[in-house]
Tab-separated table of C-alpha atoms in Angstrom:
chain	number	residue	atom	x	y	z
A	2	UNK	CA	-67.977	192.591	66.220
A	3	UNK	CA	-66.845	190.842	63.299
A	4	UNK	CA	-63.736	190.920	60.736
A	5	UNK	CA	-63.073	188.743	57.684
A	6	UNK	CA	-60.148	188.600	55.547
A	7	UNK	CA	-58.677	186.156	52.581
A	8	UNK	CA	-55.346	185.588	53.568
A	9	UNK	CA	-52.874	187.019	51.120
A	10	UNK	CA	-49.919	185.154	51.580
A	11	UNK	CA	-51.456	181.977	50.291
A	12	UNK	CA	-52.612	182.864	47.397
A	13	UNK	CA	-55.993	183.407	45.768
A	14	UNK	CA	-58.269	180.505	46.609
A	15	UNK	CA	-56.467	180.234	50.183
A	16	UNK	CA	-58.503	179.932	53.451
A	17	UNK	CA	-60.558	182.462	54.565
A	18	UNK	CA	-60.845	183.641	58.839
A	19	UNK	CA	-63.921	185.457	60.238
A	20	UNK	CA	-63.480	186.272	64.327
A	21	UNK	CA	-66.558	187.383	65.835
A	22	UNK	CA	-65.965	188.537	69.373
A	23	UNK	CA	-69.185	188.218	71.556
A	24	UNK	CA	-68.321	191.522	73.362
A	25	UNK	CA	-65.399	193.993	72.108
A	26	UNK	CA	-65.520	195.717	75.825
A	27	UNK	CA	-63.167	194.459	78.457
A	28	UNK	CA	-61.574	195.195	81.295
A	29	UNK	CA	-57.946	195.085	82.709
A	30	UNK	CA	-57.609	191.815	84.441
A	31	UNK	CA	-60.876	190.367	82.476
A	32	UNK	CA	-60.916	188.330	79.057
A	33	UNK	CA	-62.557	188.483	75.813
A	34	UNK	CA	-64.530	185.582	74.447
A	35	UNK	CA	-65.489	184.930	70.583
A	36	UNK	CA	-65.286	182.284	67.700
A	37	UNK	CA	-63.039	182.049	64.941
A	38	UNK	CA	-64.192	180.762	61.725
A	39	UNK	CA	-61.812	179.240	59.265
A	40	UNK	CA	-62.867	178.339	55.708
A	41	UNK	CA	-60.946	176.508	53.678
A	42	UNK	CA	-60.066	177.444	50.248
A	43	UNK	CA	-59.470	175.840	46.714
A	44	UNK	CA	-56.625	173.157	47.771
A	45	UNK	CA	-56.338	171.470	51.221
A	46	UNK	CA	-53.551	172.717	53.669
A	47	UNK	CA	-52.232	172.133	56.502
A	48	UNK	CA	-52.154	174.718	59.328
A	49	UNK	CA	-49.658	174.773	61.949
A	50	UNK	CA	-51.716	176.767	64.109
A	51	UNK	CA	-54.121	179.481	64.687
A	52	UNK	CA	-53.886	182.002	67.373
A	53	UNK	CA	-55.057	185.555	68.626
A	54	UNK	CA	-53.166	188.407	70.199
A	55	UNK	CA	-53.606	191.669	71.609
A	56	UNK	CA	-52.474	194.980	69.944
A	57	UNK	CA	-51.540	198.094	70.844
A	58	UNK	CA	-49.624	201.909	69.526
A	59	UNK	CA	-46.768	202.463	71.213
A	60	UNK	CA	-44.305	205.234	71.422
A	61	UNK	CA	-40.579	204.095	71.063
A	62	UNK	CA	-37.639	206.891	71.961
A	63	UNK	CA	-34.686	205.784	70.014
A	64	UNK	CA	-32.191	207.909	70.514
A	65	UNK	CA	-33.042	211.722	69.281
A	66	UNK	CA	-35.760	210.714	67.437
A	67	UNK	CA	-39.340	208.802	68.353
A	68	UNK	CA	-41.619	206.669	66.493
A	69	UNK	CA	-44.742	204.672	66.793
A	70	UNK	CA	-44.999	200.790	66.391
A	71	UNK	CA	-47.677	198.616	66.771
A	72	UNK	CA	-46.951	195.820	69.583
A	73	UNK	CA	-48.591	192.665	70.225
A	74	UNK	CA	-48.544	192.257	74.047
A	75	UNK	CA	-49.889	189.261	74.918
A	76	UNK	CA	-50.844	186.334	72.645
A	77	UNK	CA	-52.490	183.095	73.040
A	78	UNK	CA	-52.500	179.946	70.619
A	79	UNK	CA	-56.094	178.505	70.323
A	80	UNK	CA	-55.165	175.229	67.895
A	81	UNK	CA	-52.455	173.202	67.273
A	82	UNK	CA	-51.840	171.979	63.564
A	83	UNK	CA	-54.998	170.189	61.477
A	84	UNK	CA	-55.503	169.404	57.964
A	85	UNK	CA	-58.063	172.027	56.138
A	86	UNK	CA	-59.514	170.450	53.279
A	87	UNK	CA	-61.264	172.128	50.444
A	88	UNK	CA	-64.204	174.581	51.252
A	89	UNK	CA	-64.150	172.593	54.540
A	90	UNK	CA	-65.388	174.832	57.791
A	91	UNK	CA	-63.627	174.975	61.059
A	92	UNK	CA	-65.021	176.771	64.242
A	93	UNK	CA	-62.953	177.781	66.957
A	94	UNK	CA	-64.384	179.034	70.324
A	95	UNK	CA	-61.915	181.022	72.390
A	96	UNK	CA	-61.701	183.121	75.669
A	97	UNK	CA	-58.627	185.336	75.846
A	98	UNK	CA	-57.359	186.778	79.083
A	99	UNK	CA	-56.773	190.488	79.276
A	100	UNK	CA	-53.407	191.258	81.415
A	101	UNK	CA	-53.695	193.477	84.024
A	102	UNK	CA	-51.611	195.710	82.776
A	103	UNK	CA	-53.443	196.595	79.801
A	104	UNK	CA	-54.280	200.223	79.041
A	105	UNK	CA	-57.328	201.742	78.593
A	106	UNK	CA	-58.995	203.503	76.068
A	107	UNK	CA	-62.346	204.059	77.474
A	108	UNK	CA	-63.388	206.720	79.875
A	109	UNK	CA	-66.972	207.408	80.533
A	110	UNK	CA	-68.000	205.946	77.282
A	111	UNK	CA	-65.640	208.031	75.702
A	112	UNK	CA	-62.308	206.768	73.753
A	113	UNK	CA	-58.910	207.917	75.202
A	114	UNK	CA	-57.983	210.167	72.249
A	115	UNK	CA	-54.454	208.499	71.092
A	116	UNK	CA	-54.934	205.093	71.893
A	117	UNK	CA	-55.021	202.281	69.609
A	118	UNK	CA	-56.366	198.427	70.924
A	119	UNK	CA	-57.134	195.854	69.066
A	120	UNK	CA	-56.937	191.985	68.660
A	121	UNK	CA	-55.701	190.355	65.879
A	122	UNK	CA	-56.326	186.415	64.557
A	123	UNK	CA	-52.632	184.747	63.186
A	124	UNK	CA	-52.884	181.461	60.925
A	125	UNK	CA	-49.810	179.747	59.882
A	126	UNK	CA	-49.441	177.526	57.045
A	127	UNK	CA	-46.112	175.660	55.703
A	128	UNK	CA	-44.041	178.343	57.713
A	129	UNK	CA	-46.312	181.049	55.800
A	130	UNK	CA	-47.597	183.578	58.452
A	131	UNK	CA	-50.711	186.179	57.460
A	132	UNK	CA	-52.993	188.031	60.351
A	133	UNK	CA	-55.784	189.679	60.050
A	134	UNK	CA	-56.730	193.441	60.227
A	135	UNK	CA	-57.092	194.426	63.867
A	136	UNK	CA	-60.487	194.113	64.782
A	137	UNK	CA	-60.938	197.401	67.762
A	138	UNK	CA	-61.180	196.184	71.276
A	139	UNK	CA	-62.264	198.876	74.124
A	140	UNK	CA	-60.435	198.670	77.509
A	141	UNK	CA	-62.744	200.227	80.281
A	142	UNK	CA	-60.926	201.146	83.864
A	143	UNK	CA	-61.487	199.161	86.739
A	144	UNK	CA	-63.557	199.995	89.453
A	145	UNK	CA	-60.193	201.503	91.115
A	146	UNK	CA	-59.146	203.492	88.158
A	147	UNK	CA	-62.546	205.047	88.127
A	148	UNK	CA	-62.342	206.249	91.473
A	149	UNK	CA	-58.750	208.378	90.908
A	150	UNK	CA	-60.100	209.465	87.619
A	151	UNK	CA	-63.505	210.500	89.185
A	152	UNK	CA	-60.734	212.477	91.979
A	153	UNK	CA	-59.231	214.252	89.503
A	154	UNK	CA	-62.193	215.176	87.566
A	155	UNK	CA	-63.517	216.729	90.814
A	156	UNK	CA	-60.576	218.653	91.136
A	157	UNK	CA	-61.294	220.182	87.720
A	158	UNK	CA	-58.759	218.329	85.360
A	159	UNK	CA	-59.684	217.405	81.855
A	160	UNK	CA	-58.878	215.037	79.574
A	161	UNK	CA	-56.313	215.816	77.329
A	162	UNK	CA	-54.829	212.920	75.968
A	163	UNK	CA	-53.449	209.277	76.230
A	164	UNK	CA	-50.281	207.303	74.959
A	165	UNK	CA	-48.283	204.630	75.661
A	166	UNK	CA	-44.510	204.287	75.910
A	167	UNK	CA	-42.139	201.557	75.746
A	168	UNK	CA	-39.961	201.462	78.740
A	169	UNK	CA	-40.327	200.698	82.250
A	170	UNK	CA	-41.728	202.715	85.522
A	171	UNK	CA	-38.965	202.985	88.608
A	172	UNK	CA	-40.227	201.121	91.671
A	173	UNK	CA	-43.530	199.490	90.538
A	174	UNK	CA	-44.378	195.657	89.793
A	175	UNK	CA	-44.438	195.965	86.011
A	176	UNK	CA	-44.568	192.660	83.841
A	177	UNK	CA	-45.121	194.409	79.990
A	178	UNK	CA	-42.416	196.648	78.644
A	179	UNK	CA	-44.579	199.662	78.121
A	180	UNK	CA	-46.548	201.831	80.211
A	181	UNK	CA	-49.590	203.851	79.849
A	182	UNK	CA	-49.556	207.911	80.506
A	183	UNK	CA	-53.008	209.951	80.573
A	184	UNK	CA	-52.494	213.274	80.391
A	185	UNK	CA	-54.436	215.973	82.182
A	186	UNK	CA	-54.977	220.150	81.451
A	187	UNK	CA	-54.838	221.598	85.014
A	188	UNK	CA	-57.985	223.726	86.910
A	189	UNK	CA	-57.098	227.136	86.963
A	190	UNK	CA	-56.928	226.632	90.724
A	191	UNK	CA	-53.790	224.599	90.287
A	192	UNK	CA	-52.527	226.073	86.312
A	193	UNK	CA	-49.982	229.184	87.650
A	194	UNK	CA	-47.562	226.235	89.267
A	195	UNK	CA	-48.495	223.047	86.635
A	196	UNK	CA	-48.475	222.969	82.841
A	197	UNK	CA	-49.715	219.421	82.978
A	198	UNK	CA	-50.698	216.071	84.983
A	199	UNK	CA	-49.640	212.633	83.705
A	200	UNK	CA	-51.262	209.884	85.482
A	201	UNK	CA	-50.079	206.508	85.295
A	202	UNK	CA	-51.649	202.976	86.609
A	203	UNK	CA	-50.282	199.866	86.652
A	204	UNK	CA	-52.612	196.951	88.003
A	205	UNK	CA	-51.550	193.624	89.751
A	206	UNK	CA	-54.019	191.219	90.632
A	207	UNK	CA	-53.892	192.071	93.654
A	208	UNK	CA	-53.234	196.169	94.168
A	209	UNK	CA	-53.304	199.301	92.034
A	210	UNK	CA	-50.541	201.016	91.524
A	211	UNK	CA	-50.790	204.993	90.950
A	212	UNK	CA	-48.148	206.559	89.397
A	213	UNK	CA	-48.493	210.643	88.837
A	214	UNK	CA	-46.128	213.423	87.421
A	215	UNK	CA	-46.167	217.068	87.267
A	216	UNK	CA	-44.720	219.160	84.193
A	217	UNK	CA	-44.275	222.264	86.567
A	218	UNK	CA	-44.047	225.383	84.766
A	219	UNK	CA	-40.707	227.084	84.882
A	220	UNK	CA	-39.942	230.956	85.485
A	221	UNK	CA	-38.232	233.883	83.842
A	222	UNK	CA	-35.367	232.662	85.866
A	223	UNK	CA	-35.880	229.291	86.703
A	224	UNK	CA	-36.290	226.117	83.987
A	225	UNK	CA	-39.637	223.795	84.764
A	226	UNK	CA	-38.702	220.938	86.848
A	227	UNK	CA	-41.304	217.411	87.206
A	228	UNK	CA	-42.286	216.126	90.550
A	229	UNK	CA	-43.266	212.570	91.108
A	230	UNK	CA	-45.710	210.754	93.197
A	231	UNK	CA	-46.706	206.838	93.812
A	232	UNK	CA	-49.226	205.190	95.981
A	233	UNK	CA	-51.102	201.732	96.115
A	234	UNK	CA	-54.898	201.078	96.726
A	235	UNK	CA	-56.166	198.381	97.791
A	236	UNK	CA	-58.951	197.581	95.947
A	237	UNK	CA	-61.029	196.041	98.834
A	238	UNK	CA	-60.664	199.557	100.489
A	239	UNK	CA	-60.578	201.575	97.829
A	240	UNK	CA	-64.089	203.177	98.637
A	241	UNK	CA	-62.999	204.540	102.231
A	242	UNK	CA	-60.424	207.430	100.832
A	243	UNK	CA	-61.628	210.683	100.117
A	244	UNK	CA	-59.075	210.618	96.838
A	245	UNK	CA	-59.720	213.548	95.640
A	246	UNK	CA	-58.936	215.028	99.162
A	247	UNK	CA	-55.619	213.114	99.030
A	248	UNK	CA	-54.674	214.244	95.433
A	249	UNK	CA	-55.265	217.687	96.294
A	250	UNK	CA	-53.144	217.370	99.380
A	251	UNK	CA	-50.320	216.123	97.377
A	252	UNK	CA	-50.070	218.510	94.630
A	253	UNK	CA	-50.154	221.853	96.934
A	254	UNK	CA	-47.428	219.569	99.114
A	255	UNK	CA	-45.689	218.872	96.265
A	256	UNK	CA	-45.734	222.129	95.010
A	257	UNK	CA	-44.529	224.006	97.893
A	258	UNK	CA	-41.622	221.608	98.641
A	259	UNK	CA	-40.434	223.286	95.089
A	260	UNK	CA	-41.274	227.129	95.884
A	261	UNK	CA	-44.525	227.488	94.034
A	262	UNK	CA	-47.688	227.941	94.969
A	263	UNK	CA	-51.241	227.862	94.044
């Protein structure tokens, strides 16, 4: 996976940066590893630094309206400064952690449709900043992940589609200011009491943290209403639930608690 661009904000005959990632898949929790290649250009300079950060489309409500931004997340300086001289070549080898809380984009060699990732290489020069086109970076789930997706897939969901939304998620550990929500078409077991499933995770080192909502449908009479569940699993135990058992449980209980039923 490679990317090259001149950098236009110094100039024709300015240094040049080619990234070449060894592997563009990841996971949450894991890191990236690849080179940068800087060339130098007509003149020496000097560079302040180079770094590389991760990218990603998010969804910003600002008051009645909503737009889309791209947001670096998480960012990680691989040089301090060094003099570039003409035409002169300098390699940098770099492994970049991938924060837990990273979304994905991949599911079962599929891509998440709505989600944008990718990592980005930053040179600065005399106070003269440039980065390079995002070069795509896929995000597979963890082992954990899998399982609740696998759940719900048993259950007869499918995929509709993904986003992610700045803000944060009452009453989980949550370090980045956005979150991720996958969204689900119900069975037709489950679709006279649910117009859709959003499914949220939110990984720690340590636990996964589940976070799932229900766009009920409403009535002639009555408006739709959301219900809201969250749960942890461990991941050294995360093989000795029957999840989709548990999901299933949760949405009839759910459901009922409200008046509907499927």
């Amino acid at each position: 996976m490679v990317f090259k661009k001149m950098l236009q904000a110094f100039g024709v005959g300015g240094p040049s940066v080619e990234t070449v990632l060894a592997n563009p898949n990841c996971r949450p929790g894991g890191f990236l590893e690849g080179q940068v290649h800087v060339l130098g250009g007509d003149h020496a300079v000097d560079v302040e630094y180079l770094a590389v950060g991760l990218i990603t489309r998010v969804e910003v409500e600002s008051g009645d309206s909503e737009y889309n931004t791209d947001q670096e997340f998480h960012r990680q300086r691989l040089t301090g400064s060094f003099r570039l001289d003409p035409g002169a070549k300098y390699d940098v080898p770099f492994r970049f952690d991938v924060p837990w809380e990273t979304p994905i984009t991949e599911v079962y060699g599929q891509h998440l449709h709505g989600m944008t990732m990718g990592l980005t290489t930053e040179l600065e020069i005399a106070r003269a900043v440039d980065k390079s086109d995002l070069d795509a970076v896929a995000v597979h789930p963890l082992p954990a992940q899998e399982r609740i997706l696998d759940a719900l897939l048993r259950l007869g969901f499918r995929f509709s589609r993904a986003d992610v939304e700045r803000g944060r998620v009452y009453g989980v550990e949550q370090h980045l200011p956005f979150y991720q929500e996958i969204e689900f078409y119900p069975p037709s077991a489950y679709a006279s009491g649910i117009n859709q499933l959003e499914l949220t995770f939110i990984p720690t080192p340590h636990k996964l943290q589940v976070v799932l909502e229900i766009d009920k449908r409403g009535g002639v009479f009555t408006e739709g209403r959301d219900a809201f569940g969250r749960f942890d699993i461990d991941y050294a135990t995360v093989d000795q639930t029957d999840w989709a058992g548990q999901l299933d449980n949760w949405l009839r209980q759910s459901a009922q608690r409200r008046g509907l039923f499927f």
